[in-house]
Amino acid sequence: MAVINRGFGARRRDHDPRLPPGQTLVHDWPVLSAGPTPTIGTDEWAFTITTESGAEHRWDWQQLHELGVEDVVTDIHCVTHWSKLAMAWRGVPVDRLFASVDTHERYVMVHSYGGYTTNVPLADLLGRAWIATEADGAPLTPEHGGPARLLVPHLYFWKSAKWVRGMRMMPTDQPGFWEQNGYHLRGDPWLEERYW
Amino acid sequence: MSAPARVDWHVARVVRRTPETGSAVRLVLDVPTWPGNDPGAHLDIRLTAPDGYQASRSYSIASSGPGPEVVLAVDEVPDGEVSPYLVHDLVEGDELEVHGPLGRFFVWHPDESDRSPVQLIAGGSGIVPLYAMAAARESVPDGAPFRLLCSVRTPSDLFFADELGALTATRVDVVHTRAVAPGSTEMPGRLRIDSLAELTAAPSAAPRIYVCGPTPFVEAVTGWLLELGHPPAKIRTERFGGS
């Protein structure tokens, strides 16, 4: 593509090498959701991992916290071109939930309150993802996915499912909500895997 | 437009540029390779500075159907990087790189068989994709009943005002939050749950609802819609900006 926009660039932001291609640094935190914001109280909240055998592993709010919440400082990248760098989160590493789960399947469909789904390979969750309960030093607000959302910062942020309620193991990678609606099956920001 | 169009980069040429409101411009683009888009779809515009610096932003498309004409209405974001360029510096004959069409969820399909009512609710520049839907509805014989509620600050902030006034297949209601037209008996004021209920299809009509606008507007309106009894599954949202 050889289109040069004469006169553009005067209001440019500083380029930061920590930004993946096509991303712009923002200092607010945009909200994007396909539908209304669900409201779930922590007293009714539960997270369930379901395996191929039908076994269900369930944690309520307190049980989640008993696994140990840790601090995470990470960059996040939205497919709509905005990124936030060095954002402070708190969450439970997904590994700690899977420690008690027996499965041979390698793919996960993540489910949220309100019906949202997204698919993630298990290898992209272990050691690289959290069930997050706080961001920027405060409990996650409902607009941003509270009481808990998945946090998978190395993939585009639509994979960090808001209002997360569980994971279902699957033998092959199947498209979740946005992946059925034009977005890339994996979503690596460094390869600009935005759309089909 | 029922078969999904491939998402590609295209070169667009600005054919016409006219002021839309005091802060927005209407851009008519000629995009020879455009595959067409559904009403409600959007595209990314990528600008490249002479030294190679690039920035991309998403914009809803005000038109629908086959190309090559694609219409945008861009509102200037105060302190923005891309919108001030599009609103003030772009001239007719300039070229732009666009990436699209994007959006398969916040779209309305004119060839649908569903005849249940459609309720569109727009805050400010959120009118753009909803105007595309209402404009497409004009050419559908015996289509679903359409209503459009727009919330804007003053009459001069309404995008596509003339076209909205000429729609025959969509009932349009406008709420002015700061100032009304001279001689109007309307009282200016923000939309509230009671005025929302008065000016939109009731839950008993089971409308399919599309809400678009700044995030705080969408959050408030969807909260009220749920309170009024509309099921969440019938509400689709498109938001911009932080909370």
Tab-separated table of C-alpha atoms in Angstrom, chain B:
chain	number	residue	atom	x	y	z
B	1	MET	CA	-25.161	-9.110	1.886
B	2	SER	CA	-25.768	-12.482	3.515
B	3	ALA	CA	-22.519	-14.175	2.482
B	4	PRO	CA	-19.670	-12.979	4.702
B	5	ALA	CA	-17.407	-10.607	2.775
B	6	ARG	CA	-13.673	-11.034	3.082
B	7	VAL	CA	-11.959	-8.409	5.223
B	8	ASP	CA	-9.360	-6.665	3.096
B	9	TRP	CA	-7.441	-3.449	2.770
B	10	HIS	CA	-8.824	-1.069	0.149
B	11	VAL	CA	-7.818	2.321	-1.199
B	12	ALA	CA	-10.600	4.879	-0.884
B	13	ARG	CA	-10.723	8.290	-2.594
B	14	VAL	CA	-12.608	11.190	-1.030
B	15	VAL	CA	-15.222	12.224	-3.582
B	16	ARG	CA	-17.133	14.686	-1.438
B	17	ARG	CA	-16.554	16.267	1.923
B	18	THR	CA	-19.283	18.355	3.580
B	19	PRO	CA	-19.848	19.642	7.123
B	20	GLU	CA	-22.329	17.441	8.998
B	21	THR	CA	-22.497	19.314	12.292
B	22	GLY	CA	-20.304	21.939	13.923
B	23	SER	CA	-17.816	19.224	14.895
B	24	ALA	CA	-18.360	16.542	12.235
B	25	VAL	CA	-17.847	15.999	8.545
B	26	ARG	CA	-19.598	13.716	6.046
B	27	LEU	CA	-17.186	11.896	3.737
B	28	VAL	CA	-18.362	10.229	0.543
B	29	LEU	CA	-15.685	7.756	-0.531
B	30	ASP	CA	-15.151	5.958	-3.810
B	31	VAL	CA	-13.776	2.489	-3.038
B	32	PRO	CA	-13.497	0.563	-6.306
B	33	THR	CA	-12.677	-2.803	-4.682
B	34	TRP	CA	-15.277	-2.564	-1.888
B	35	PRO	CA	-17.230	-5.844	-1.639
B	36	GLY	CA	-20.259	-4.156	-0.071
B	37	ASN	CA	-21.314	-4.026	3.582
B	38	ASP	CA	-24.275	-4.748	5.817
B	39	PRO	CA	-26.058	-1.852	7.552
B	40	GLY	CA	-24.283	-1.311	10.881
B	41	ALA	CA	-20.852	-2.461	9.725
B	42	HIS	CA	-17.684	-0.462	10.319
B	43	LEU	CA	-14.202	-0.110	8.867
B	44	ASP	CA	-10.736	0.872	10.056
B	45	ILE	CA	-9.041	3.911	8.522
B	46	ARG	CA	-5.248	3.789	8.591
B	47	LEU	CA	-3.314	7.016	8.058
B	48	THR	CA	0.373	7.043	7.136
B	49	ALA	CA	2.510	10.123	7.735
B	50	PRO	CA	5.245	11.018	5.212
B	51	ASP	CA	7.859	9.521	7.567
B	52	GLY	CA	5.983	6.219	7.781
B	53	TYR	CA	4.284	6.734	11.159
B	54	GLN	CA	0.829	5.114	11.156
B	55	ALA	CA	-2.336	5.243	13.206
B	56	SER	CA	-5.638	3.368	12.802
B	57	ARG	CA	-9.143	4.082	14.077
B	58	SER	CA	-12.535	2.435	13.565
B	59	TYR	CA	-15.526	4.263	12.064
B	60	SER	CA	-19.077	3.099	11.533
B	61	ILE	CA	-20.305	3.194	7.937
B	62	ALA	CA	-23.378	5.319	7.235
B	63	SER	CA	-24.154	3.499	3.977
B	64	SER	CA	-24.819	-0.118	3.065
B	65	GLY	CA	-25.138	-2.389	0.068
B	66	PRO	CA	-22.689	-2.839	-2.786
B	67	GLY	CA	-19.862	-0.385	-3.353
B	68	PRO	CA	-18.125	1.502	-4.716
B	69	GLU	CA	-19.612	4.375	-2.721
B	70	VAL	CA	-19.005	4.259	1.038
B	71	VAL	CA	-20.295	7.073	3.259
B	72	LEU	CA	-18.808	7.995	6.644
B	73	ALA	CA	-19.689	10.678	9.181
B	74	VAL	CA	-16.743	11.485	11.426
B	75	ASP	CA	-17.059	13.487	14.638
B	76	GLU	CA	-13.978	15.274	15.905
B	77	VAL	CA	-12.702	13.859	19.190
B	78	PRO	CA	-11.206	16.706	21.262
B	79	ASP	CA	-7.449	16.071	21.489
B	80	GLY	CA	-7.802	13.193	19.065
B	81	GLU	CA	-5.080	12.068	16.722
B	82	VAL	CA	-6.955	10.833	13.658
B	83	SER	CA	-10.389	12.485	13.731
B	84	PRO	CA	-9.049	16.091	13.622
B	85	TYR	CA	-7.144	15.143	10.455
B	86	LEU	CA	-10.237	13.610	8.873
B	87	VAL	CA	-12.452	16.527	9.877
B	88	HIS	CA	-10.096	19.447	9.091
B	89	ASP	CA	-7.246	18.392	6.817
B	90	LEU	CA	-8.701	15.856	4.382
B	91	VAL	CA	-9.745	17.326	1.010
B	92	GLU	CA	-11.634	15.978	-1.981
B	93	GLY	CA	-9.318	13.867	-4.103
B	94	ASP	CA	-7.271	12.614	-1.125
B	95	GLU	CA	-6.819	8.879	-0.704
B	96	LEU	CA	-7.251	6.815	2.456
B	97	GLU	CA	-6.504	3.198	3.306
B	98	VAL	CA	-9.532	1.428	4.751
B	99	HIS	CA	-9.826	-2.075	6.191
B	100	GLY	CA	-13.173	-3.802	6.124
B	101	PRO	CA	-16.009	-4.423	6.081
B	102	LEU	CA	-15.979	-5.290	9.768
B	103	GLY	CA	-18.808	-6.247	12.090
B	104	ARG	CA	-21.136	-9.218	11.888
B	105	PHE	CA	-22.975	-8.841	15.181
B	106	PHE	CA	-24.053	-5.204	15.363
B	107	VAL	CA	-25.657	-5.373	11.901
B	108	TRP	CA	-29.189	-5.620	10.526
B	109	HIS	CA	-29.891	-7.800	7.497
B	110	PRO	CA	-32.401	-6.252	5.080
B	111	ASP	CA	-33.105	-9.700	3.589
B	112	GLU	CA	-34.187	-11.154	6.962
B	113	SER	CA	-37.551	-12.848	7.312
B	114	ASP	CA	-38.025	-11.703	10.938
B	115	ARG	CA	-40.819	-9.117	11.090
B	116	SER	CA	-40.620	-8.396	14.833
B	117	PRO	CA	-40.053	-4.697	15.605
B	118	VAL	CA	-36.579	-3.163	15.547
B	119	GLN	CA	-35.777	-0.391	18.033
B	120	LEU	CA	-32.685	1.727	17.378
B	121	ILE	CA	-31.348	4.010	20.144
B	122	ALA	CA	-28.536	6.475	19.348
B	123	GLY	CA	-26.495	8.779	21.542
B	124	GLY	CA	-24.729	11.573	19.627
B	125	SER	CA	-22.502	10.244	16.863
B	126	GLY	CA	-23.737	6.733	17.709
B	127	ILE	CA	-26.416	7.499	15.126
B	128	VAL	CA	-24.113	6.530	12.238
B	129	PRO	CA	-24.586	2.720	12.119
B	130	LEU	CA	-28.235	3.072	13.133
B	131	TYR	CA	-28.868	5.592	10.340
B	132	ALA	CA	-27.355	3.003	7.955
B	133	MET	CA	-29.932	0.471	9.193
B	134	ALA	CA	-32.870	2.895	8.923
B	135	ALA	CA	-31.766	4.020	5.445
B	136	ALA	CA	-31.580	0.382	4.302
B	137	ARG	CA	-35.039	-0.272	5.760
B	138	GLU	CA	-36.526	2.250	3.292
B	139	SER	CA	-36.076	-0.169	0.392
B	140	VAL	CA	-37.587	-3.221	2.090
B	141	PRO	CA	-41.247	-3.777	1.164
B	142	ASP	CA	-43.283	-5.000	4.173
B	143	GLY	CA	-40.237	-5.055	6.433
B	144	ALA	CA	-40.122	-5.094	10.246
B	145	PRO	CA	-41.518	-1.985	11.995
B	146	PHE	CA	-38.577	0.340	12.758
B	147	ARG	CA	-38.249	3.024	15.409
B	148	LEU	CA	-35.234	5.255	16.008
B	149	LEU	CA	-34.668	7.296	19.139
B	150	CYS	CA	-31.794	9.792	18.989
B	151	SER	CA	-30.394	11.714	21.926
B	152	VAL	CA	-28.388	14.806	20.949
B	153	ARG	CA	-27.385	18.025	22.674
B	154	THR	CA	-29.004	20.503	20.281
B	155	PRO	CA	-30.796	20.242	16.912
B	156	SER	CA	-27.607	21.241	15.093
B	157	ASP	CA	-25.825	18.187	16.545
B	158	LEU	CA	-28.115	15.730	14.763
B	159	PHE	CA	-26.326	13.836	11.980
B	160	PHE	CA	-28.281	13.180	8.763
B	161	ALA	CA	-31.057	15.473	9.973
B	162	ASP	CA	-32.564	16.033	6.524
B	163	GLU	CA	-32.448	12.339	5.629
B	164	LEU	CA	-33.978	11.345	8.973
B	165	GLY	CA	-36.819	13.782	8.410
B	166	ALA	CA	-37.542	12.159	5.048
B	167	LEU	CA	-37.656	8.532	6.265
B	168	THR	CA	-41.027	6.881	5.706
B	169	ALA	CA	-40.406	3.402	7.091
B	170	THR	CA	-38.871	4.407	10.459
B	171	ARG	CA	-40.539	6.428	13.185
B	172	VAL	CA	-37.879	8.899	14.391
B	173	ASP	CA	-37.934	10.598	17.808
B	174	VAL	CA	-35.269	13.067	18.895
B	175	VAL	CA	-34.503	14.109	22.472
B	176	HIS	CA	-32.482	17.293	22.941
B	177	THR	CA	-30.476	17.370	26.138
B	178	ARG	CA	-29.204	20.982	26.153
B	179	ALA	CA	-31.231	23.204	23.823
B	180	VAL	CA	-34.240	22.818	21.571
B	181	ALA	CA	-35.160	24.477	18.290
B	182	PRO	CA	-36.507	28.046	18.524
B	183	GLY	CA	-40.275	27.949	18.926
B	184	SER	CA	-40.292	24.331	20.056
B	185	THR	CA	-42.483	23.411	23.021
B	186	GLU	CA	-40.115	20.591	24.007
B	187	MET	CA	-38.225	20.968	27.286
B	188	PRO	CA	-34.503	20.171	26.925
B	189	GLY	CA	-33.188	17.500	29.261
B	190	ARG	CA	-31.401	14.197	29.414
B	191	LEU	CA	-33.140	10.987	28.502
B	192	ARG	CA	-34.543	9.210	31.572
B	193	ILE	CA	-36.156	5.857	32.120
B	194	ASP	CA	-39.655	7.337	31.790
B	195	SER	CA	-38.968	9.246	28.569
B	196	LEU	CA	-37.138	6.184	27.238
B	197	ALA	CA	-40.224	4.072	27.931
B	198	GLU	CA	-42.480	6.624	26.217
B	199	LEU	CA	-40.347	6.868	23.111
B	200	THR	CA	-39.451	3.217	22.484
B	201	ALA	CA	-41.263	-0.001	21.684
B	202	ALA	CA	-42.620	-1.739	24.775
B	203	PRO	CA	-41.244	-5.085	25.996
B	204	SER	CA	-44.597	-6.641	25.085
B	205	ALA	CA	-43.754	-5.937	21.419
B	206	ALA	CA	-40.558	-8.004	21.844
B	207	PRO	CA	-38.366	-5.562	19.904
B	208	ARG	CA	-34.840	-6.315	18.785
B	209	ILE	CA	-32.852	-3.405	20.162
B	210	TYR	CA	-29.622	-1.804	18.961
B	211	VAL	CA	-27.987	0.838	21.188
B	212	CYS	CA	-24.974	2.856	20.015
B	213	GLY	CA	-23.182	5.797	21.559
B	214	PRO	CA	-20.619	6.834	24.157
B	215	THR	CA	-20.126	4.229	26.859
B	216	PRO	CA	-21.901	6.092	29.691
B	217	PHE	CA	-24.953	6.620	27.445
B	218	VAL	CA	-25.061	2.941	26.467
B	219	GLU	CA	-24.614	1.784	30.073
B	220	ALA	CA	-27.444	4.029	31.289
B	221	VAL	CA	-29.838	3.148	28.469
B	222	THR	CA	-29.227	-0.615	28.641
B	223	GLY	CA	-29.707	-0.534	32.419
B	224	TRP	CA	-33.087	1.147	31.916
B	225	LEU	CA	-34.076	-1.246	29.123
B	226	LEU	CA	-33.428	-4.200	31.447
B	227	GLU	CA	-35.374	-2.463	34.212
B	228	LEU	CA	-38.295	-1.949	31.828
B	229	GLY	CA	-38.328	-5.686	31.169
B	230	HIS	CA	-36.491	-6.131	27.860
B	231	PRO	CA	-34.508	-9.402	27.872
B	232	PRO	CA	-30.695	-8.947	27.645
B	233	ALA	CA	-30.501	-11.297	24.667
B	234	LYS	CA	-32.543	-8.844	22.598
B	235	ILE	CA	-30.189	-5.928	23.200
B	236	ARG	CA	-27.078	-5.380	21.077
B	237	THR	CA	-24.669	-2.605	21.913
B	238	GLU	CA	-21.840	-0.720	20.305
B	239	ARG	CA	-19.965	1.646	22.563
B	240	PHE	CA	-17.040	3.981	22.257
B	241	GLY	CA	-14.795	5.604	24.784
B	242	GLY	CA	-13.935	4.912	28.390
B	243	SER	CA	-16.347	4.470	31.253
